[in-house]
mmCIF file of C-alpha atoms in Angstrom:
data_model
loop_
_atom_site.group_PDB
_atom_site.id
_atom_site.type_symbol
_atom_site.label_atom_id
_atom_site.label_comp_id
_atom_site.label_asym_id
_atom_site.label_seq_id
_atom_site.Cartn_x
_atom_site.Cartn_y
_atom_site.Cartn_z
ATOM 1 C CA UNK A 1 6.409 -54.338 48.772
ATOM 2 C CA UNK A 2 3.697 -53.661 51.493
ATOM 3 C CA UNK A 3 0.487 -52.571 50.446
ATOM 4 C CA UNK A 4 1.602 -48.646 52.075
ATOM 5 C CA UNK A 5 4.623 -48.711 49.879
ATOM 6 C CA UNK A 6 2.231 -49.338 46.844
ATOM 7 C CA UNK A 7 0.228 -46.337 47.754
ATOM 8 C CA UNK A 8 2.846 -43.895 48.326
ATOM 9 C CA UNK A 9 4.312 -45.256 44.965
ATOM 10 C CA UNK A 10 1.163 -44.134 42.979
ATOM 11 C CA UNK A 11 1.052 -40.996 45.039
ATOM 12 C CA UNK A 12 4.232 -39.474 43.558
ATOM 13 C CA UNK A 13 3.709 -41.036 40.233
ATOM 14 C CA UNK A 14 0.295 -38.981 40.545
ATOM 15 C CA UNK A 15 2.351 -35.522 41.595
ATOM 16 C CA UNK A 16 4.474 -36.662 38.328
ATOM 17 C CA UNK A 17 1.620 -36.836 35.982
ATOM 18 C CA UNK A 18 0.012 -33.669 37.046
ATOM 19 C CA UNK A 19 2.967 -31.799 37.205
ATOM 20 C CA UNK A 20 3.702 -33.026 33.593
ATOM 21 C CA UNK A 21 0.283 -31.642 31.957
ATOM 22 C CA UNK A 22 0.415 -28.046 34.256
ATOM 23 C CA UNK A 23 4.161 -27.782 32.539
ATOM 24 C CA UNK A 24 2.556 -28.311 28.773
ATOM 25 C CA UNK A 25 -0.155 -26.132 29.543
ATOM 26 C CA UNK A 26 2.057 -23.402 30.964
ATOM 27 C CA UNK A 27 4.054 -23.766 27.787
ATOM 28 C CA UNK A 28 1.993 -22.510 25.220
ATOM 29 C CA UNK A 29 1.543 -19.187 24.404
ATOM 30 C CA UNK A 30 0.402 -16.585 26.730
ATOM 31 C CA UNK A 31 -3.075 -15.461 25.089
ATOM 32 C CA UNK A 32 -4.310 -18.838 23.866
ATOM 33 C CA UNK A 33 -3.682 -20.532 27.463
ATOM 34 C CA UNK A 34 -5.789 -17.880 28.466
ATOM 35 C CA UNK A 35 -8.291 -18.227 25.878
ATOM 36 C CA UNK A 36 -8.112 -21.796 26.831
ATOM 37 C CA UNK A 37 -9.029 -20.632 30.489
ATOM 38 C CA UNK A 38 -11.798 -18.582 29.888
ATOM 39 C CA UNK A 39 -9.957 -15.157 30.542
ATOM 40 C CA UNK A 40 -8.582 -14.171 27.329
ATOM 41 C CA UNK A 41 -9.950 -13.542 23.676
ATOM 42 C CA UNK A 42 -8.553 -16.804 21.468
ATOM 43 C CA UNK A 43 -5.464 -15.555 19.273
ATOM 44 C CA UNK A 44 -5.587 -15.606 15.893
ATOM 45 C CA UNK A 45 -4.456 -18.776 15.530
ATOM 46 C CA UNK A 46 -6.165 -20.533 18.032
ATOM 47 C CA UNK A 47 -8.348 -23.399 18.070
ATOM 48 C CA UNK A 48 -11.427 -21.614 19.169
ATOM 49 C CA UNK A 49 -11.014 -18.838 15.781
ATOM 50 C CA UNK A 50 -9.843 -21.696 13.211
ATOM 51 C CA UNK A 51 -13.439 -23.159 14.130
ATOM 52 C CA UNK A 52 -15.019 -20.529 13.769
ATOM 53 C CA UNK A 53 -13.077 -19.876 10.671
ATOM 54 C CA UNK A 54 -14.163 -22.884 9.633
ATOM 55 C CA UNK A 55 -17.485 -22.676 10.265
ATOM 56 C CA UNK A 56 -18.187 -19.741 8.416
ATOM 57 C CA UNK A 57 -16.819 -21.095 5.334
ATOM 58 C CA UNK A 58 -19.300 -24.208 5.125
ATOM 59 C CA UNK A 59 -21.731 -21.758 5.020
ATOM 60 C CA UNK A 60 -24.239 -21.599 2.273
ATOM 61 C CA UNK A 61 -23.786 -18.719 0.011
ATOM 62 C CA UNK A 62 -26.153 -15.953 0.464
ATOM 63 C CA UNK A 63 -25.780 -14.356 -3.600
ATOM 64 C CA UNK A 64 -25.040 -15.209 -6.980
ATOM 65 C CA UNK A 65 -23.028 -12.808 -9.494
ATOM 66 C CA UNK A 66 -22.935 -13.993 -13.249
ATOM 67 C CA UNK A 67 -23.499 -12.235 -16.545
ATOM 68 C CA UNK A 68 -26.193 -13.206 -18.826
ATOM 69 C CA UNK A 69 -24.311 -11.357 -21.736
ATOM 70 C CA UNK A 70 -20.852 -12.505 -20.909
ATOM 71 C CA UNK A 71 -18.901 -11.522 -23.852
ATOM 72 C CA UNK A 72 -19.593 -7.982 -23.243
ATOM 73 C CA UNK A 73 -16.800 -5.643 -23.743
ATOM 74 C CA UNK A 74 -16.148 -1.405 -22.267
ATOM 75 C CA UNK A 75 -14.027 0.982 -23.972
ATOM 76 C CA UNK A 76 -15.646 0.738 -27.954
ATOM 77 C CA UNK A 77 -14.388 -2.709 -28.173
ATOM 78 C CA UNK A 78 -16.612 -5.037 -29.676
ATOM 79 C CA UNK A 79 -18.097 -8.373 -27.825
ATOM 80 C CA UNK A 80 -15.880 -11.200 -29.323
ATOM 81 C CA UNK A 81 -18.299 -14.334 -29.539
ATOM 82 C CA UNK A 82 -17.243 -17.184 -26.643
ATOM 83 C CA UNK A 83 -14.677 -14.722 -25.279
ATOM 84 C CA UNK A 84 -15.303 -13.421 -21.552
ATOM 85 C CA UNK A 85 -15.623 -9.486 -21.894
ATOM 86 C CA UNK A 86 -14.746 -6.806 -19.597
ATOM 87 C CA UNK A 87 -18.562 -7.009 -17.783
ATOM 88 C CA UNK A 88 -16.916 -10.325 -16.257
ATOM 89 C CA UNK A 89 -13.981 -8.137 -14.250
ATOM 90 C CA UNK A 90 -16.545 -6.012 -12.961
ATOM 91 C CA UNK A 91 -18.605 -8.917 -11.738
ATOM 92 C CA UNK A 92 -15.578 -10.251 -10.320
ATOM 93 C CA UNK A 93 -15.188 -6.810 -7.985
ATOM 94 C CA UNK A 94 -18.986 -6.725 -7.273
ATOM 95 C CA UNK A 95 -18.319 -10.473 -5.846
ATOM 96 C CA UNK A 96 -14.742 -9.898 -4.469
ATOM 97 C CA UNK A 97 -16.624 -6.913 -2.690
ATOM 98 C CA UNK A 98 -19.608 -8.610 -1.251
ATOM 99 C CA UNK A 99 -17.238 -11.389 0.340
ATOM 100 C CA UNK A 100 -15.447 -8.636 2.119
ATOM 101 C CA UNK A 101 -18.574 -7.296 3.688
ATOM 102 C CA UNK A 102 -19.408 -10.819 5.190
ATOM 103 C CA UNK A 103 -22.047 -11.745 1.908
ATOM 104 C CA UNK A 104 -21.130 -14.975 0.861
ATOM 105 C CA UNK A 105 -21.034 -15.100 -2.761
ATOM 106 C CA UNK A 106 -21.031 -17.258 -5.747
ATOM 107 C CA UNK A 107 -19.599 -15.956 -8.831
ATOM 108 C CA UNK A 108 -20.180 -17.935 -11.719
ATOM 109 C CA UNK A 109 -18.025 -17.147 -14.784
ATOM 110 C CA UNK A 110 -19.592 -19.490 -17.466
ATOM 111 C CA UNK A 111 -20.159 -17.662 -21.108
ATOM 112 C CA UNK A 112 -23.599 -17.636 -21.923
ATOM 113 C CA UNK A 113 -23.703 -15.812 -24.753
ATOM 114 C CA UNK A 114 -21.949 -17.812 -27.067
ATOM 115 C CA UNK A 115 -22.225 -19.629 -29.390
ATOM 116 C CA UNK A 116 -25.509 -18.178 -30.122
ATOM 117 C CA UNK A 117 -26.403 -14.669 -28.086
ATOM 118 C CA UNK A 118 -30.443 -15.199 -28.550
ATOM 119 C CA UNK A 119 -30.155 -18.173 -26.178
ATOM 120 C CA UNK A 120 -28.190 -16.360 -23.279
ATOM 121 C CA UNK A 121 -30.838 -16.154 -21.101
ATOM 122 C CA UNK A 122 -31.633 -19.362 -21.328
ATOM 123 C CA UNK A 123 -28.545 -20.801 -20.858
ATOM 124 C CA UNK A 124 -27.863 -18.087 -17.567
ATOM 125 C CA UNK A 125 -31.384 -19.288 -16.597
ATOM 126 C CA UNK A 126 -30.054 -22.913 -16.783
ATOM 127 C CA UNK A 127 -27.190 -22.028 -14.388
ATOM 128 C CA UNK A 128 -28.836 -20.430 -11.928
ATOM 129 C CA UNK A 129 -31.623 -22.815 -11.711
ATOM 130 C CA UNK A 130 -28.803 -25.340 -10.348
ATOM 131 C CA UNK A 131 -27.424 -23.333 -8.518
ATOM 132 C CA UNK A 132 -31.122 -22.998 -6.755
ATOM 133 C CA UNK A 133 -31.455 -26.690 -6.630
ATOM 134 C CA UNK A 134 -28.374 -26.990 -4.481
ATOM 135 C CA UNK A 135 -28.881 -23.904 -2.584
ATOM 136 C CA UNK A 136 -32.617 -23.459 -2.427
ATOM 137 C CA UNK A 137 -32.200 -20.315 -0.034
ATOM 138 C CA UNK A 138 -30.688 -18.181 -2.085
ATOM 139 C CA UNK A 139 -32.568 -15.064 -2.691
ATOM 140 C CA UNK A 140 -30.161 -13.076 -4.074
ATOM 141 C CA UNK A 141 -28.861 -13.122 -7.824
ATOM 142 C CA UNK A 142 -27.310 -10.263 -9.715
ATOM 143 C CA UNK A 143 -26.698 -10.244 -13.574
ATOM 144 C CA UNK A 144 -24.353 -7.650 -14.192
ATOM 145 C CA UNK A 145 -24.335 -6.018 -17.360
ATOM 146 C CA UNK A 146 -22.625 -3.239 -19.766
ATOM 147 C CA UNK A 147 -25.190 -0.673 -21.476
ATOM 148 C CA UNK A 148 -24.762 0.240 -24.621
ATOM 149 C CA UNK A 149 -23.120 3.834 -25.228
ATOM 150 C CA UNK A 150 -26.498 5.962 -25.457
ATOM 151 C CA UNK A 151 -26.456 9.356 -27.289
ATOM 152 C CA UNK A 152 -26.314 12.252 -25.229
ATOM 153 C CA UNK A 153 -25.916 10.592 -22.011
ATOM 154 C CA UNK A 154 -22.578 10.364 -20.070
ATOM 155 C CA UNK A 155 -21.726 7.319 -18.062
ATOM 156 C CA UNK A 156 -18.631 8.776 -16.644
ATOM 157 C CA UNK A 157 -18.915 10.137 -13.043
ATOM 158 C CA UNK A 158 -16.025 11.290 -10.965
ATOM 159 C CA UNK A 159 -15.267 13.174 -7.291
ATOM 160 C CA UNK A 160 -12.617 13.243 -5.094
ATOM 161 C CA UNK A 161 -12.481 9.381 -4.618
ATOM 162 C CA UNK A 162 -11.854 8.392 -8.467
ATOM 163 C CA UNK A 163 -13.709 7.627 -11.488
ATOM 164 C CA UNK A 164 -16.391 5.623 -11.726
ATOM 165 C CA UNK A 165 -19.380 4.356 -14.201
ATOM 166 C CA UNK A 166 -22.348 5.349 -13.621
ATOM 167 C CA UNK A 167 -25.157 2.538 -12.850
ATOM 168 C CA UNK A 168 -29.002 1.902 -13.924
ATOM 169 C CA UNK A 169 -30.942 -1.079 -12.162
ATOM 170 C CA UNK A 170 -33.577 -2.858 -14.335
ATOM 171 C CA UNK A 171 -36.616 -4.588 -13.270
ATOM 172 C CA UNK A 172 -38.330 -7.238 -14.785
ATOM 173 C CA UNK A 173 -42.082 -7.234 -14.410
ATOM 174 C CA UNK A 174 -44.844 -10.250 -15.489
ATOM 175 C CA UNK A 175 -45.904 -8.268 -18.460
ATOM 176 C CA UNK A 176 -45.077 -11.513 -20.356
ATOM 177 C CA UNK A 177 -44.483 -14.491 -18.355
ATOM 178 C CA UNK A 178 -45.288 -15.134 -14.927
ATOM 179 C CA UNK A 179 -43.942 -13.233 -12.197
ATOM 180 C CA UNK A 180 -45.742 -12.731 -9.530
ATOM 181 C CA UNK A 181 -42.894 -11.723 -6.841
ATOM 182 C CA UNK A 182 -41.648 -8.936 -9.284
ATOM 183 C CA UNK A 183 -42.581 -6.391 -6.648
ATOM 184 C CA UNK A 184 -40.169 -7.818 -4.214
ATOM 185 C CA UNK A 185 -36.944 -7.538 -6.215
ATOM 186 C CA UNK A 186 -38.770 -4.076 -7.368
ATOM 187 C CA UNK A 187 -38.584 -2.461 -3.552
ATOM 188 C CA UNK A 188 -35.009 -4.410 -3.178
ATOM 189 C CA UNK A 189 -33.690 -2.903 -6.184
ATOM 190 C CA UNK A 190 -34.733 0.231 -5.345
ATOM 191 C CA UNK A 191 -33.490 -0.515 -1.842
ATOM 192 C CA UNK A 192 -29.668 -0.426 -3.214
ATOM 193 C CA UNK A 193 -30.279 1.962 -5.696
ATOM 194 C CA UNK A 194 -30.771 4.837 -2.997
ATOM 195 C CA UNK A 195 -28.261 3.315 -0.894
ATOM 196 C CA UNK A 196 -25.858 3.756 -3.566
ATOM 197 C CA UNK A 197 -26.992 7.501 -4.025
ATOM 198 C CA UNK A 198 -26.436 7.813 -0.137
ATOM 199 C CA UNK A 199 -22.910 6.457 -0.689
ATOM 200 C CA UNK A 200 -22.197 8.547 -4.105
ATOM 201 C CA UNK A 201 -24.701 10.996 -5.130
ATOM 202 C CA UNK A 202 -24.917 10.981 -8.837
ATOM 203 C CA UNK A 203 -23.438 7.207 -9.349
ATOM 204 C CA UNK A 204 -26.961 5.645 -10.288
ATOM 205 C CA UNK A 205 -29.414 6.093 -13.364
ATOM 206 C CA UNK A 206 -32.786 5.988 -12.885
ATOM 207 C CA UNK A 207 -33.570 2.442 -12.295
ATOM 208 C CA UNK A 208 -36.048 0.755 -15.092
ATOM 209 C CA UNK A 209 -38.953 -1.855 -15.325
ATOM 210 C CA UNK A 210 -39.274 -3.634 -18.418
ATOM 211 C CA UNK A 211 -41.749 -6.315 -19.408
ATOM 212 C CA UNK A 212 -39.195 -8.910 -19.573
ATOM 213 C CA UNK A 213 -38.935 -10.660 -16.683
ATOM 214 C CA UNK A 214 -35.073 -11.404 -16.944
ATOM 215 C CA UNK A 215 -34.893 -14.157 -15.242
ATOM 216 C CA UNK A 216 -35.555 -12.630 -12.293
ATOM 217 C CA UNK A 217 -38.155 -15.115 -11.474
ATOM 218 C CA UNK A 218 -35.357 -17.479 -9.467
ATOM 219 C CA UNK A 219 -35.373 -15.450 -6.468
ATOM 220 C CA UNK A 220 -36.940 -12.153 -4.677
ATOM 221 C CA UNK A 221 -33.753 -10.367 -4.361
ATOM 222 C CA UNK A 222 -32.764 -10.768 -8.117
ATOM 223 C CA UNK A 223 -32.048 -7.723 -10.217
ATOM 224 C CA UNK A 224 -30.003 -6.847 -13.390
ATOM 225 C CA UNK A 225 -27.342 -3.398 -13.449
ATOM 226 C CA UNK A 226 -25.830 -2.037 -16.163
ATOM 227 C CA UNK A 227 -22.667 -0.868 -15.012
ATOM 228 C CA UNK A 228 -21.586 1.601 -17.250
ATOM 229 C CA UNK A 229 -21.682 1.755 -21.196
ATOM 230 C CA UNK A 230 -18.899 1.148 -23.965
ATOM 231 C CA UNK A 231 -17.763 4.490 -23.379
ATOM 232 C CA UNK A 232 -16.360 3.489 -19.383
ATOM 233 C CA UNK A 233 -13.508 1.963 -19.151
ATOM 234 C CA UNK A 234 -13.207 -1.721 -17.066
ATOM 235 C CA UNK A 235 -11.745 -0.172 -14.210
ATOM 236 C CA UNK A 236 -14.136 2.567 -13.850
ATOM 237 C CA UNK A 237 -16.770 -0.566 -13.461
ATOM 238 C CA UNK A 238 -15.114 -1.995 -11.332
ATOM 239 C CA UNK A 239 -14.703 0.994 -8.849
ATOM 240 C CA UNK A 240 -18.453 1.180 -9.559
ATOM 241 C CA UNK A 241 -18.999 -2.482 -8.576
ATOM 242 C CA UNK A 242 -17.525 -2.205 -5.202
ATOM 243 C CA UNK A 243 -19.865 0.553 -4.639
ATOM 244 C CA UNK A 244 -23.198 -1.508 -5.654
ATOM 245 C CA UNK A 245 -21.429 -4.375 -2.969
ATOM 246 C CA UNK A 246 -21.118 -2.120 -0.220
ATOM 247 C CA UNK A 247 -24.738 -0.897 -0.740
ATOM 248 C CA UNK A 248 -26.184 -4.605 -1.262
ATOM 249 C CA UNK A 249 -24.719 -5.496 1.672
ATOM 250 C CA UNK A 250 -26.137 -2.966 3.980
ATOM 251 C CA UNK A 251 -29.631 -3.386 2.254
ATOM 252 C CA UNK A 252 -30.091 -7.105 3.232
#
């Protein structure tokens, strides 16, 4: 073959090729070719989203949720020693909540109040300190707790949206051991306590600052709630819960 037949050879083997990819192209659905192009949003299930999917879950988590007092139980039942309590559902809604308004969160489900209940804040402290080790920039850690049913006070609070338990933040302080950032999670706290009242009117106690310092110490968003008392029921704290979320989320 002369050296012209070789060319016009590769020229239609070239028209074949580019033919070939146009067709594939072409063949794919409507908005992710476009996405593809530049003109279109990527679908759902396009490349361009499952990265970004992807991306956002190899984020770092931006809060913790655990309960210091673990085994703590609504409803008049007693705490059963080594035996998750009710307070754990409602921690599971706070951090079921948070993830749905784009806060990362780490819920960690460990029983520290057991075997021994004078050591759970030790053993919380433990877990949150490695948690801080891996994740140095969280700021944000949340001990949920269940008050105990206080005389003359009711927990329950209700409107047109459900029932609910009714909240109290509390504050640790340096009183006793060294604190010095208490003043941060003070104005934080007290940042989602009136966002709460924005949201529900009535929902929150008046928050609290005890000497203890509650392990608060691990980062300057860290506060403890007592979502309801023994006389709410674990669904009311968990309606509650998803309430605190929504207001955490807009406070950060």
């Amino acid at each position: 073959m002369s050296w012209r037949g070789v060319l016009v050879a590769l020229f239609f083997y070239a028209l074949f090729l580019g033919g070939f990819a146009l067709g594939s192209l072409w063949s794919r659905p409507p908005v992710v070719v476009a996405a593809m192009l530049g003109n279109e949003p990527a679908a759902e299930n396009s490349i361009l989203v499952l990265a970004k999917k992807n991306k956002a879950e190899q984020q770092d988590p931006q809060a913790v949720v655990y309960c210091t007092h673990t085994s703590e139980e609504y409803c008049g039942q007693k705490r059963k020693n080594g035996v998750p309590g009710g307070v754990l559902s409602a921690a599971a809604a706070l951090a079921e909540e948070l993830e749905a308004c784009g806060v990362k969160t780490l819920l960690l489900d460990e029983v520290f109040d057991a075997p021994d209940w004078n050591y759970a804040y030790a053993n919380s402290l433990a877990a949150v300190e490695k948690v801080k080790k891996q994740y140095p920039d969280i700021e944000l850690f949340i001990d949920v707790h269940r008050d105990s049913e206080v005389p003359g006070l009711d927990t329950n609070f209700s409107d047109g949206s459900g029932s609910y338990a009714k909240m109290m933040m509390i504050i640790g302080s340096d009183a006793n051991l060294p604190h010095p950032d208490w003043k941060k999670n003070k104005k934080f706290a007290e940042k989602v306590n009136a966002a709460v009242e924005a949201a529900k009117p009535g929902l929150m106690r008046d928050p609290r600052i005890y000497n203890g310092r509650y392990n608060q110490h691990i980062g300057n968003k860290a506060f403890l709630v007592e979502v309801g008392s023994t006389a709410n029921s674990v669904e009311q704290a968990q309606n509650s819960a998803r309430i605190l979320a929504g207001a955490i989320a807009s406070s950060l």
